[in-house]
mmCIF file of C-alpha atoms in Angstrom:
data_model
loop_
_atom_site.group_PDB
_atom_site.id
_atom_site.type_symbol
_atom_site.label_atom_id
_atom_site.label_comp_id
_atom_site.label_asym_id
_atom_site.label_seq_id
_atom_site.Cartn_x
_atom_site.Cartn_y
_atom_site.Cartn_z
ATOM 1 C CA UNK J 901 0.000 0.000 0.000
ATOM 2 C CA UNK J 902 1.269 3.020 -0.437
ATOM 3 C CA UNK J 903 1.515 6.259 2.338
ATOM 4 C CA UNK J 904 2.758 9.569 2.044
ATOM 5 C CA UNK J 905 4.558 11.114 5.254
ATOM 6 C CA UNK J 906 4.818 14.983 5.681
ATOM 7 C CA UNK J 907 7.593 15.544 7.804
ATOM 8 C CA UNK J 908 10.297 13.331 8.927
ATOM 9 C CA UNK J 909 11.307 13.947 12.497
ATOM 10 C CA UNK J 910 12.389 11.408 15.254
ATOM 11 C CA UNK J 911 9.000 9.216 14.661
ATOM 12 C CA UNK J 912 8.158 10.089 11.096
ATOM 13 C CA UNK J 913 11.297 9.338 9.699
ATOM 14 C CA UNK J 914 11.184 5.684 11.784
ATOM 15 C CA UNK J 915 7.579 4.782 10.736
ATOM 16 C CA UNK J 916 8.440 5.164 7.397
ATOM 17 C CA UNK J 917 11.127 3.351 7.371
ATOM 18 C CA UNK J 918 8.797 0.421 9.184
ATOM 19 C CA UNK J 919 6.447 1.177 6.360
ATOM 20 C CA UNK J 920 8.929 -0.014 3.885
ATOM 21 C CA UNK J 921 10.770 -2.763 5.676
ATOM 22 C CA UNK J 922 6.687 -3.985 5.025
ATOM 23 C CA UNK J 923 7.185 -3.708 1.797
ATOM 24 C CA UNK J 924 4.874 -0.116 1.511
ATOM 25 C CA UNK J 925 5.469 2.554 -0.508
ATOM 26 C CA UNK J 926 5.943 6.132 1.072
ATOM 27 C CA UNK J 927 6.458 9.580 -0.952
ATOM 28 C CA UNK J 928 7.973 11.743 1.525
ATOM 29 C CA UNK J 929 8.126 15.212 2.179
ATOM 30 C CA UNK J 930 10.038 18.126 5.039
ATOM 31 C CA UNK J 931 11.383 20.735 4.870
ATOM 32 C CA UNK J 932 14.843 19.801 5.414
ATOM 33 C CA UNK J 933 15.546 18.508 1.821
ATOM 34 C CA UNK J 934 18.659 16.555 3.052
ATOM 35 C CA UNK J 935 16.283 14.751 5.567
ATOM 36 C CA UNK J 936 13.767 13.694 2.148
ATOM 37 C CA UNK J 937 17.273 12.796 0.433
ATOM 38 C CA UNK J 938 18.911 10.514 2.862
ATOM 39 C CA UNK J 939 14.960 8.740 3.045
ATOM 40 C CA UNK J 940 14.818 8.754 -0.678
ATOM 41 C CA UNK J 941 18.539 6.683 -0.921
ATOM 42 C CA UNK J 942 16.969 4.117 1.371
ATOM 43 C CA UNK J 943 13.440 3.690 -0.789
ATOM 44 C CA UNK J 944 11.301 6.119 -0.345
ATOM 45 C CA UNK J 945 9.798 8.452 -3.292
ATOM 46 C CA UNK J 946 11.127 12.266 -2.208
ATOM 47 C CA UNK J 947 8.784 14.768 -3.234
ATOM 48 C CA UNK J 948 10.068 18.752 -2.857
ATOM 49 C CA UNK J 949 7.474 21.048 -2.202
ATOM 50 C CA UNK J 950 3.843 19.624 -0.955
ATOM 51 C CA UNK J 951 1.782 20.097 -4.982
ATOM 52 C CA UNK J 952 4.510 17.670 -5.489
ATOM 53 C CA UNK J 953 3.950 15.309 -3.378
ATOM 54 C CA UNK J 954 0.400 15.409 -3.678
ATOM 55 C CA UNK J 955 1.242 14.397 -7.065
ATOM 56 C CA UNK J 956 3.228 11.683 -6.700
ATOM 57 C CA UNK J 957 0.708 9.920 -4.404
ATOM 58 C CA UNK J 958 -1.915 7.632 -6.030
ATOM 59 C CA UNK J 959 -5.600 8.371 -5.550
ATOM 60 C CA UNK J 960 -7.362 7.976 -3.365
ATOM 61 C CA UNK J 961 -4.278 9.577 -1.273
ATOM 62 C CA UNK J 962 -3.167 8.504 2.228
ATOM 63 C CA UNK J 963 -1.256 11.597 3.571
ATOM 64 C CA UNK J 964 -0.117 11.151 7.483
ATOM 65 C CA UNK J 965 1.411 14.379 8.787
ATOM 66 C CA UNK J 966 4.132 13.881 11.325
ATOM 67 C CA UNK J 967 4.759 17.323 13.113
ATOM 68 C CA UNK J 968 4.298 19.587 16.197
ATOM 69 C CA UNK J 969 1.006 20.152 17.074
ATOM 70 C CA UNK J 970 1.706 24.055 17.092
ATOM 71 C CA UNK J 971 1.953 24.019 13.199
ATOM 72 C CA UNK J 972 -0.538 21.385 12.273
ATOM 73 C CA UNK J 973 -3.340 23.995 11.298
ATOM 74 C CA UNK J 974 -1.059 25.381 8.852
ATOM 75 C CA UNK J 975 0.145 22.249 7.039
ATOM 76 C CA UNK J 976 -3.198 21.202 6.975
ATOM 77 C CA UNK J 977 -4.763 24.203 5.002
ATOM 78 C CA UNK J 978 -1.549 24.066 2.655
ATOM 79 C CA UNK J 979 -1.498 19.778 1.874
ATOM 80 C CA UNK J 980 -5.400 20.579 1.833
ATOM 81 C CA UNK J 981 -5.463 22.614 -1.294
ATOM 82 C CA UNK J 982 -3.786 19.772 -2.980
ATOM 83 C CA UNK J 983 -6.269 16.862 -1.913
ATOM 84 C CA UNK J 984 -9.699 15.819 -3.004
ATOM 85 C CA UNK J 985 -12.808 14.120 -2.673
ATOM 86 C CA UNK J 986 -11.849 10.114 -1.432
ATOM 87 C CA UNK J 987 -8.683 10.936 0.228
ATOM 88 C CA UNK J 988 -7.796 10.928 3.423
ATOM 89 C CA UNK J 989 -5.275 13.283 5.302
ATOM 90 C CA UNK J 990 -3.848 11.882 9.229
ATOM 91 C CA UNK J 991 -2.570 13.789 11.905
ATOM 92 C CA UNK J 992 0.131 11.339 13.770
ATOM 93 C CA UNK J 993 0.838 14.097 16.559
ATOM 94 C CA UNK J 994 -0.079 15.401 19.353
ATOM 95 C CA UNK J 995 -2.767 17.772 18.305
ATOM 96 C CA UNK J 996 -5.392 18.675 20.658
ATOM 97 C CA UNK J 997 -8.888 16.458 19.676
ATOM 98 C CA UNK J 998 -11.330 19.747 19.521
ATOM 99 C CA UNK J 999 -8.780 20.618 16.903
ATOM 100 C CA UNK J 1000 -8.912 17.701 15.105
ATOM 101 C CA UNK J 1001 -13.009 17.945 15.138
ATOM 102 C CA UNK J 1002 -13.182 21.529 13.835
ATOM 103 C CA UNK J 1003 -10.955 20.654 11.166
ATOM 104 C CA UNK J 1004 -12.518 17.242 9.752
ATOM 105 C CA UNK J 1005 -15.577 19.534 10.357
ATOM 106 C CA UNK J 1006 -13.888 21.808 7.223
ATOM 107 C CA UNK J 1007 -12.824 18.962 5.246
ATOM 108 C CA UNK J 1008 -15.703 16.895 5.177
ATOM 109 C CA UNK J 1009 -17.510 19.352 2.708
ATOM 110 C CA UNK J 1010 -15.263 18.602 0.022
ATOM 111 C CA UNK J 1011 -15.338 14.503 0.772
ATOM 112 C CA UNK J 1012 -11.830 14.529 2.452
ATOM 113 C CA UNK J 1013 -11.750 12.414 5.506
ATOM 114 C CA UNK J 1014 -9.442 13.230 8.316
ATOM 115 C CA UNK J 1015 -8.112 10.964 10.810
ATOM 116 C CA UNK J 1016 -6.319 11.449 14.101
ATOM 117 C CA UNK J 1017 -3.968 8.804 15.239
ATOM 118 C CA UNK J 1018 -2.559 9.643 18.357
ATOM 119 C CA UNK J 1019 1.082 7.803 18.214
ATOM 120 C CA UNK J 1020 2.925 6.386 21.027
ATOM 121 C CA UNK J 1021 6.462 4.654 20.739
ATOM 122 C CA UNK J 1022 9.218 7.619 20.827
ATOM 123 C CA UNK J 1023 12.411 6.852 19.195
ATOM 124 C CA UNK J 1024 12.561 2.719 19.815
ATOM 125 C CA UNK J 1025 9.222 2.603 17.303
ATOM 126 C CA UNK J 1026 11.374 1.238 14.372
ATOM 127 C CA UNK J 1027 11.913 -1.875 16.184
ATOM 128 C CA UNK J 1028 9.275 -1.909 18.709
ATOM 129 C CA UNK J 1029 6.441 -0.873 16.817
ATOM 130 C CA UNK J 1030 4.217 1.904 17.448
ATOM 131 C CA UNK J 1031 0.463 2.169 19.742
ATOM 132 C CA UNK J 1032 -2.073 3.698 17.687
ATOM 133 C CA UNK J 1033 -4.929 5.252 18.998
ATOM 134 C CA UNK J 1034 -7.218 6.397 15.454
ATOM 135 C CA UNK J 1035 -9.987 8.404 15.202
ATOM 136 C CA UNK J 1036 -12.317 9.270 12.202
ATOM 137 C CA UNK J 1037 -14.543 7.959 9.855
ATOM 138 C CA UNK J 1038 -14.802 3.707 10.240
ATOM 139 C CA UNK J 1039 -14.574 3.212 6.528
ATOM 140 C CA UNK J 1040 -11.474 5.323 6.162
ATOM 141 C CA UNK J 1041 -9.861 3.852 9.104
ATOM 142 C CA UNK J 1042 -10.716 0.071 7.895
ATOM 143 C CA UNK J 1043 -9.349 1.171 3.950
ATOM 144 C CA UNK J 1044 -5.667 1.909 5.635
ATOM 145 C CA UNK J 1045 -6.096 -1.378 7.344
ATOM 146 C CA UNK J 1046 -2.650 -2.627 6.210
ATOM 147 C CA UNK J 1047 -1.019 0.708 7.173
ATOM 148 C CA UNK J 1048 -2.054 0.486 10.994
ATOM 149 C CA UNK J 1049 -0.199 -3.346 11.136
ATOM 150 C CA UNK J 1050 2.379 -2.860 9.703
ATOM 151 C CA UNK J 1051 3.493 0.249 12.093
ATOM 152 C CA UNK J 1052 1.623 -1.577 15.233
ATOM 153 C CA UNK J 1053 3.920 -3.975 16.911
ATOM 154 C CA UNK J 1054 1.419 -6.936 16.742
ATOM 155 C CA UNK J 1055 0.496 -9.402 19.499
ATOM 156 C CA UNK J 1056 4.765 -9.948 19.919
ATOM 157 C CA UNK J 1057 5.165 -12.722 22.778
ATOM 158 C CA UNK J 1058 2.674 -10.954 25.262
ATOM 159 C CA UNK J 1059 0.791 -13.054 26.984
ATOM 160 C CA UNK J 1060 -2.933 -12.956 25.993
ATOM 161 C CA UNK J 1061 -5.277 -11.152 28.298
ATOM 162 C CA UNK J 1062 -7.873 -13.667 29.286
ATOM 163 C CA UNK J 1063 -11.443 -13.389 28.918
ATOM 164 C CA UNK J 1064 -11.000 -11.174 25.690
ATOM 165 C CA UNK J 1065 -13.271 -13.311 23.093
ATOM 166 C CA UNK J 1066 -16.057 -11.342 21.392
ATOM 167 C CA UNK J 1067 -13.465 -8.353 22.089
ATOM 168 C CA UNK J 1068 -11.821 -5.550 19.915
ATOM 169 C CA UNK J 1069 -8.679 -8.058 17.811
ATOM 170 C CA UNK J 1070 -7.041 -4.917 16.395
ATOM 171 C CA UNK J 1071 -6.416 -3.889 20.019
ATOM 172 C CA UNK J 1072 -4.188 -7.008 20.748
ATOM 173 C CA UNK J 1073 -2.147 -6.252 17.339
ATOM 174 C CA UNK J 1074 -1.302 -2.306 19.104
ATOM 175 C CA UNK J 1075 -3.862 -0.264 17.019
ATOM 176 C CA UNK J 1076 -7.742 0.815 17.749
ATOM 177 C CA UNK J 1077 -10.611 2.684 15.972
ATOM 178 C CA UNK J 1078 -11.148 4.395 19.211
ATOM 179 C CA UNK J 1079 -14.279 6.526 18.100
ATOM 180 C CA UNK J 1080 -15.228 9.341 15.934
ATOM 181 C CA UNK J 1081 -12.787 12.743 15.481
ATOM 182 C CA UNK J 1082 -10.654 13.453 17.780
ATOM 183 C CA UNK J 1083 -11.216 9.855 20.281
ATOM 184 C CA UNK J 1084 -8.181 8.732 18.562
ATOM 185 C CA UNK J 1085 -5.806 11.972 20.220
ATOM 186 C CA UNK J 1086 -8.777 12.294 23.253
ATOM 187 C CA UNK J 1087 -7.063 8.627 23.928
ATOM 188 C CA UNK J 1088 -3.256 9.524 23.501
ATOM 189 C CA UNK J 1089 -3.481 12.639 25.526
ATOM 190 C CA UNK J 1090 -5.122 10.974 28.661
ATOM 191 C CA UNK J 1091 -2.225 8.242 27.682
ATOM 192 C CA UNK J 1092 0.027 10.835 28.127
ATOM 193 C CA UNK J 1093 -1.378 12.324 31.397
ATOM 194 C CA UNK J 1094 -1.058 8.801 33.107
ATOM 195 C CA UNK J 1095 2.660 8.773 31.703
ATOM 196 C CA UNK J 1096 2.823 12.095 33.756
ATOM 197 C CA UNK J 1097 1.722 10.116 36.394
ATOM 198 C CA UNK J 1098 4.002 7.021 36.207
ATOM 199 C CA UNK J 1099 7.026 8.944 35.787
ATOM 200 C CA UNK J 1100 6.241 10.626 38.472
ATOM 201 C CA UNK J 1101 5.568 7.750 41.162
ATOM 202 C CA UNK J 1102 9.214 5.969 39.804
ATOM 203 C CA UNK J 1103 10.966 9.547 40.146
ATOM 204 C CA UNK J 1104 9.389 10.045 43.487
ATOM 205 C CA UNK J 1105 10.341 6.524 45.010
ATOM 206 C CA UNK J 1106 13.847 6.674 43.472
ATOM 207 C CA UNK J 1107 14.432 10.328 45.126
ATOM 208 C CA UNK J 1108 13.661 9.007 48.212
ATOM 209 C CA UNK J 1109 15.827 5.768 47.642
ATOM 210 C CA UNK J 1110 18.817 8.327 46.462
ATOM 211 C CA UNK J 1111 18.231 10.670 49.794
ATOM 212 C CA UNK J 1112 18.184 7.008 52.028
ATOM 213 C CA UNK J 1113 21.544 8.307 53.506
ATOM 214 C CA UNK J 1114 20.614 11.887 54.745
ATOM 215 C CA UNK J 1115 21.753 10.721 58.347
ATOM 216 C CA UNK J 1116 25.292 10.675 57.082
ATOM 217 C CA UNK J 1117 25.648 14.143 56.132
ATOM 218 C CA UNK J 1118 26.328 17.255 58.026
ATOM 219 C CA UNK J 1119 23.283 19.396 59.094
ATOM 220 C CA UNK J 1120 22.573 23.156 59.806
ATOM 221 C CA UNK J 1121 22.410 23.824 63.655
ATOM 222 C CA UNK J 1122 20.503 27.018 64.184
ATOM 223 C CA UNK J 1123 17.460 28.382 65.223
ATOM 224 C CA UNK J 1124 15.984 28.694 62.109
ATOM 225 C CA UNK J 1125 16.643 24.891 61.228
ATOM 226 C CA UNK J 1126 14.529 21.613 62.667
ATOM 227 C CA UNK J 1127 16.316 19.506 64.340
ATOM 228 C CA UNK J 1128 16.788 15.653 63.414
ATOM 229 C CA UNK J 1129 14.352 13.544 65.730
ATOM 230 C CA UNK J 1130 15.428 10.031 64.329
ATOM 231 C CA UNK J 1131 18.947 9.610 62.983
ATOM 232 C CA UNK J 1132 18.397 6.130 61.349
ATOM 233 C CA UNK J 1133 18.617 7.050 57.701
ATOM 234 C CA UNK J 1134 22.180 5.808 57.286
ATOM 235 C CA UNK J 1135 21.553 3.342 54.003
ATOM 236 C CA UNK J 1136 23.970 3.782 51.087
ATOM 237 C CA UNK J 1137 21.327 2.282 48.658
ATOM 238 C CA UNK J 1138 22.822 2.038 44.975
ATOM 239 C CA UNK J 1139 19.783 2.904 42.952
ATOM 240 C CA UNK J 1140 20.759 1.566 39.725
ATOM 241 C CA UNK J 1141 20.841 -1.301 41.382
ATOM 242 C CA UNK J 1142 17.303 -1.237 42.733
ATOM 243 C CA UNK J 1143 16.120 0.262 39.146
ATOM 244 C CA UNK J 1144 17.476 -3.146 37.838
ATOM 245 C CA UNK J 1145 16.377 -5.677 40.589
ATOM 246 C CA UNK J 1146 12.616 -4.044 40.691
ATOM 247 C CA UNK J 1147 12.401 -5.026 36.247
ATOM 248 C CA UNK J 1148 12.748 -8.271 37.337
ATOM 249 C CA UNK J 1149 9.307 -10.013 39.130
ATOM 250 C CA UNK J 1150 8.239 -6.677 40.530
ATOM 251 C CA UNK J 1151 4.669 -5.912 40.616
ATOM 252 C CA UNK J 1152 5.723 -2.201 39.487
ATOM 253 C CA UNK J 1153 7.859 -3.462 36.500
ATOM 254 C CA UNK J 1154 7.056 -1.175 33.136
ATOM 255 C CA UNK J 1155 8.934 0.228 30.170
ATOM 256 C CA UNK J 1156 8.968 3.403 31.972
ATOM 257 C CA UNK J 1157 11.305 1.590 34.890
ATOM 258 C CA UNK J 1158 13.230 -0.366 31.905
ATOM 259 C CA UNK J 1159 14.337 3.233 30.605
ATOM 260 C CA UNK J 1160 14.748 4.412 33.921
ATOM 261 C CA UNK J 1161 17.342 1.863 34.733
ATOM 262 C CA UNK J 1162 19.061 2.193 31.548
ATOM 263 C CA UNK J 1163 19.187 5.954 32.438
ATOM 264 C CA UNK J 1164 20.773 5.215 35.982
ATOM 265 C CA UNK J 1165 23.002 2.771 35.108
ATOM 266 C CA UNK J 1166 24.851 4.752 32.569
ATOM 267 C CA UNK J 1167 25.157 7.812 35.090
ATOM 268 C CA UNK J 1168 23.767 6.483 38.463
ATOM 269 C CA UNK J 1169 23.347 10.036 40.219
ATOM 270 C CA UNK J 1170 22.288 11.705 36.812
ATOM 271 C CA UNK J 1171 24.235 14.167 36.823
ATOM 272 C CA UNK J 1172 24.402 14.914 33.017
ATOM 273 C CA UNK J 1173 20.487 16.183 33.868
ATOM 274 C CA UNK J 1174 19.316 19.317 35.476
ATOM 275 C CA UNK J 1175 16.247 17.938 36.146
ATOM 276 C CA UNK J 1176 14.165 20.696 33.868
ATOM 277 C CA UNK J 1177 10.811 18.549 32.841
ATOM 278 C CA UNK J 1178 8.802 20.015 29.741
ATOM 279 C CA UNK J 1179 5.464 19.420 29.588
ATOM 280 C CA UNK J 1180 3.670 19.160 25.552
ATOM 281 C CA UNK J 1181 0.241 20.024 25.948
ATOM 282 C CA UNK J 1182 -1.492 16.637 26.689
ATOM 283 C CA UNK J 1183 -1.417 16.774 30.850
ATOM 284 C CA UNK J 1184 -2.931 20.013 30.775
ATOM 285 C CA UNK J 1185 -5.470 19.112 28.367
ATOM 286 C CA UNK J 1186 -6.066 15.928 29.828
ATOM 287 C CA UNK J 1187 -6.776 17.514 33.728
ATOM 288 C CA UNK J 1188 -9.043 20.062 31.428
ATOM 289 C CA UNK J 1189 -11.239 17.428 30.765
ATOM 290 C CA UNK J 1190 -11.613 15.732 33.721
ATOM 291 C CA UNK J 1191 -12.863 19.066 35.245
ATOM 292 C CA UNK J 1192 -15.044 19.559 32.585
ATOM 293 C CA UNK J 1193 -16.564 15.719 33.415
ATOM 294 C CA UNK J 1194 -15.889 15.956 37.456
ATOM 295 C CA UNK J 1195 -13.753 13.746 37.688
ATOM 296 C CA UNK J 1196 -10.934 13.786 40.700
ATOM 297 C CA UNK J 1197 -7.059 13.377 38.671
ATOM 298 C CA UNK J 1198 -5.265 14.227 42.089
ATOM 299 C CA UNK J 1199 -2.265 12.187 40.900
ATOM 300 C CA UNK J 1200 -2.012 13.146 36.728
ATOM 301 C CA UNK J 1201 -2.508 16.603 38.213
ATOM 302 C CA UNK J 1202 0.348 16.782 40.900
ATOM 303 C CA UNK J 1203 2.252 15.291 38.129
ATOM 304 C CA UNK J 1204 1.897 18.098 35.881
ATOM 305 C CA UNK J 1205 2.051 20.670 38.450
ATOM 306 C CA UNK J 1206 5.713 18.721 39.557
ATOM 307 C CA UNK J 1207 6.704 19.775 35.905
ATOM 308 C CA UNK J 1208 5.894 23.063 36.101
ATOM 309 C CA UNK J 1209 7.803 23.596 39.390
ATOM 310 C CA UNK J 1210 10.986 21.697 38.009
ATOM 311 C CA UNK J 1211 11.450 24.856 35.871
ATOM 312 C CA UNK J 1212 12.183 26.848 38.877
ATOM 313 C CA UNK J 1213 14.695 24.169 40.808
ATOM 314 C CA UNK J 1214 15.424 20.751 40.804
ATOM 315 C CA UNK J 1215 15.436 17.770 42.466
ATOM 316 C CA UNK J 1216 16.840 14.011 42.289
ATOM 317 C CA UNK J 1217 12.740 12.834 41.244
ATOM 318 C CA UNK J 1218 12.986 15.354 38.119
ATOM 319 C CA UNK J 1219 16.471 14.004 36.643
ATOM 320 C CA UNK J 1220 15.082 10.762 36.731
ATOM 321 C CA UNK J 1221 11.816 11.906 34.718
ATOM 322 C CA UNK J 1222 13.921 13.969 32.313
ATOM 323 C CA UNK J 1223 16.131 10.714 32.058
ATOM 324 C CA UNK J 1224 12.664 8.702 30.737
ATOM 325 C CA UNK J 1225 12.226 11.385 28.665
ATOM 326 C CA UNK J 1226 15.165 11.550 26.749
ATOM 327 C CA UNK J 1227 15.206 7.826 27.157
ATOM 328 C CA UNK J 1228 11.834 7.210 25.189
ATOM 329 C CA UNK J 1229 11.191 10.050 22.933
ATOM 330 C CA UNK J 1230 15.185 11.299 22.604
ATOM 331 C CA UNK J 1231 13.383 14.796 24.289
ATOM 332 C CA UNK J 1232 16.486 17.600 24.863
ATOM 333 C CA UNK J 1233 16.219 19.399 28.020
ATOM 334 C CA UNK J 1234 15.577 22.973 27.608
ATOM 335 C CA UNK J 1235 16.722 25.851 29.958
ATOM 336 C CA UNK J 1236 14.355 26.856 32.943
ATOM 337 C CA UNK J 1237 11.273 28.780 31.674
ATOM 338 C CA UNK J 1238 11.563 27.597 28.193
#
């Protein structure tokens, strides 16, 4: 089947590349021409401006946009003027899903179907395989059937889930038709909200863990100062260690806690991170929406209000979830306030 992928960043690039290791065809397109070059020398069809690569697609086209969800609106009203009735445009990022229904809204006049797909897999996707979470129209979602397996990771050696006959199959293969616009992203950015929370919990226990010896360090005396009631907190604990011994049997073990370890064992006290956390959109959105329904989020929001505070200083618990970061999506820090 053939796909065309408008811009070609740390997960673009990758689920293109799975696209074609499935034996797909992709007509690329960014705006980095040596980024659409390099692709093009390993398969792909480069395209150089986006008439073109509307024109190299085959109707009906399959155009998946892969950017930041700050300049989605515009690439969608520029790939727009190049589509027509039949085809069907995706947003693979991290839009918010009012967005998404306000702008299949404007499409659907002229018989172009648009599809959210919120994406989760950072920069291990190629190999891994990618969550989808798609919204839309069912027909268009069902036509790109082939598109959604070949970037899902598939059932893999995970252990069934009993009790699951009569159930959802596409959901065991890593994809799902979650629902009409925007339930595809509506999905990804509560996703993302519990991530907030995960992180969170694993940063929180490991600060503690990494603070275990407080006993054996010198403390103010003065007035000013509370004084230490119980001087028991003498443990040396290696965390990498624990990070390591808690992946293996532990009720808490996760892919969160498998990059966390990685993280730690490479630079134990993380000092290569200043413990700056950025936050993209989805926690807030996702604590808007549970006020809107009632619905208590003490834990997503404490999460997101940790971030917000790790711009202003830092602590062992936000190293270790800017350490996940960079360890799952390959996210840079950025400077405080940023």
């Amino acid at each position: 089947m053939q796909l065309g992928m408008i811009g070609l960043g740390r997960m673009g690039y990758n689920i293109v590349k799975r696209l074609m290791r499935d034996g797909h065809t992709c007509v690329v397109y960014d705006t980095d021409p040596e980024t659409v070059k390099k692709l093009a020398a390993e398969g792909a069809i480069a395209s150089t401006s986006m008439k073109d690569f509307a024109e190299k697609l085959e109707a009906p086209r399959a155009a998946w946009m892969m950017v930041p969800a700050g300049v989605t609106g515009k690439v969608v009203d520029e790939i727009s003027q190049h589509l027509e009735k039949g085809d069907i445009l995706i947003d693979g990022g991290n839009s918010y899903f009012r967005d998404d229904r306000a702008r299949s809204a404007a499409l659907a006049p002229r018989g172009i179907h648009y599809l959210d797909c919120g994406t989760s897999g950072g920069v291990w996707g190629l190999d891994r395989g990618y969550c989808l979470m798609i919204g839309g129209d069912k027909g268009a979602v069902q036509h790109l059937d082939p598109i959604w397996k070949s970037i899902a990771p598939g059932r893999g050696d995970i252990e069934a889930t009993p009790a699951r006959d009569g159930l959802n199959k596409t959901a065991e293969e890593g994809y799902l038709h979650c629902g009409p616009s925007g339930a595809g992203h509506f999905v990804k950015m509560v996703h993302n909200g519990v991530e907030y929370g995960l992180m969170a919990a694993f940063a929180e226990g490991f600060d503690i863990l990494e603070n275990a010896n407080i006993d054996t360090k010198q403390h103010k005396v003065d007035a000013e100062t509370a004084p230490r009631m119980n001087k028991d907190l003498d443990y040396d604990i290696n965390v990498a260690d624990v990070a390591e011994v808690w992946r293996r049997g532990s009720v808490v073990g996760a892919w969160l806690l498998d990059l966390a370890a990685a993280a730690l064992a490479k630079d134990p006290h993380l000092e290569g991170y200043t413990g700056v956390v950025a936050d993209s959109g989805e926690g807030r959105w996702t604590i808007q929406a549970a006020i809107e329904e009632a619905v208590p989020c003490e834990v997503l929001t404490s999460a997101l209000y940790a971030r917000f505070r790790s711009r202003r200083d830092h602590t062992f618990a936000e190293k270790v979830c800017s350490a996940m970061r960079q360890q799952f999506g390959g996210h840079i820090e950025r400077a405080s306030g940023d």
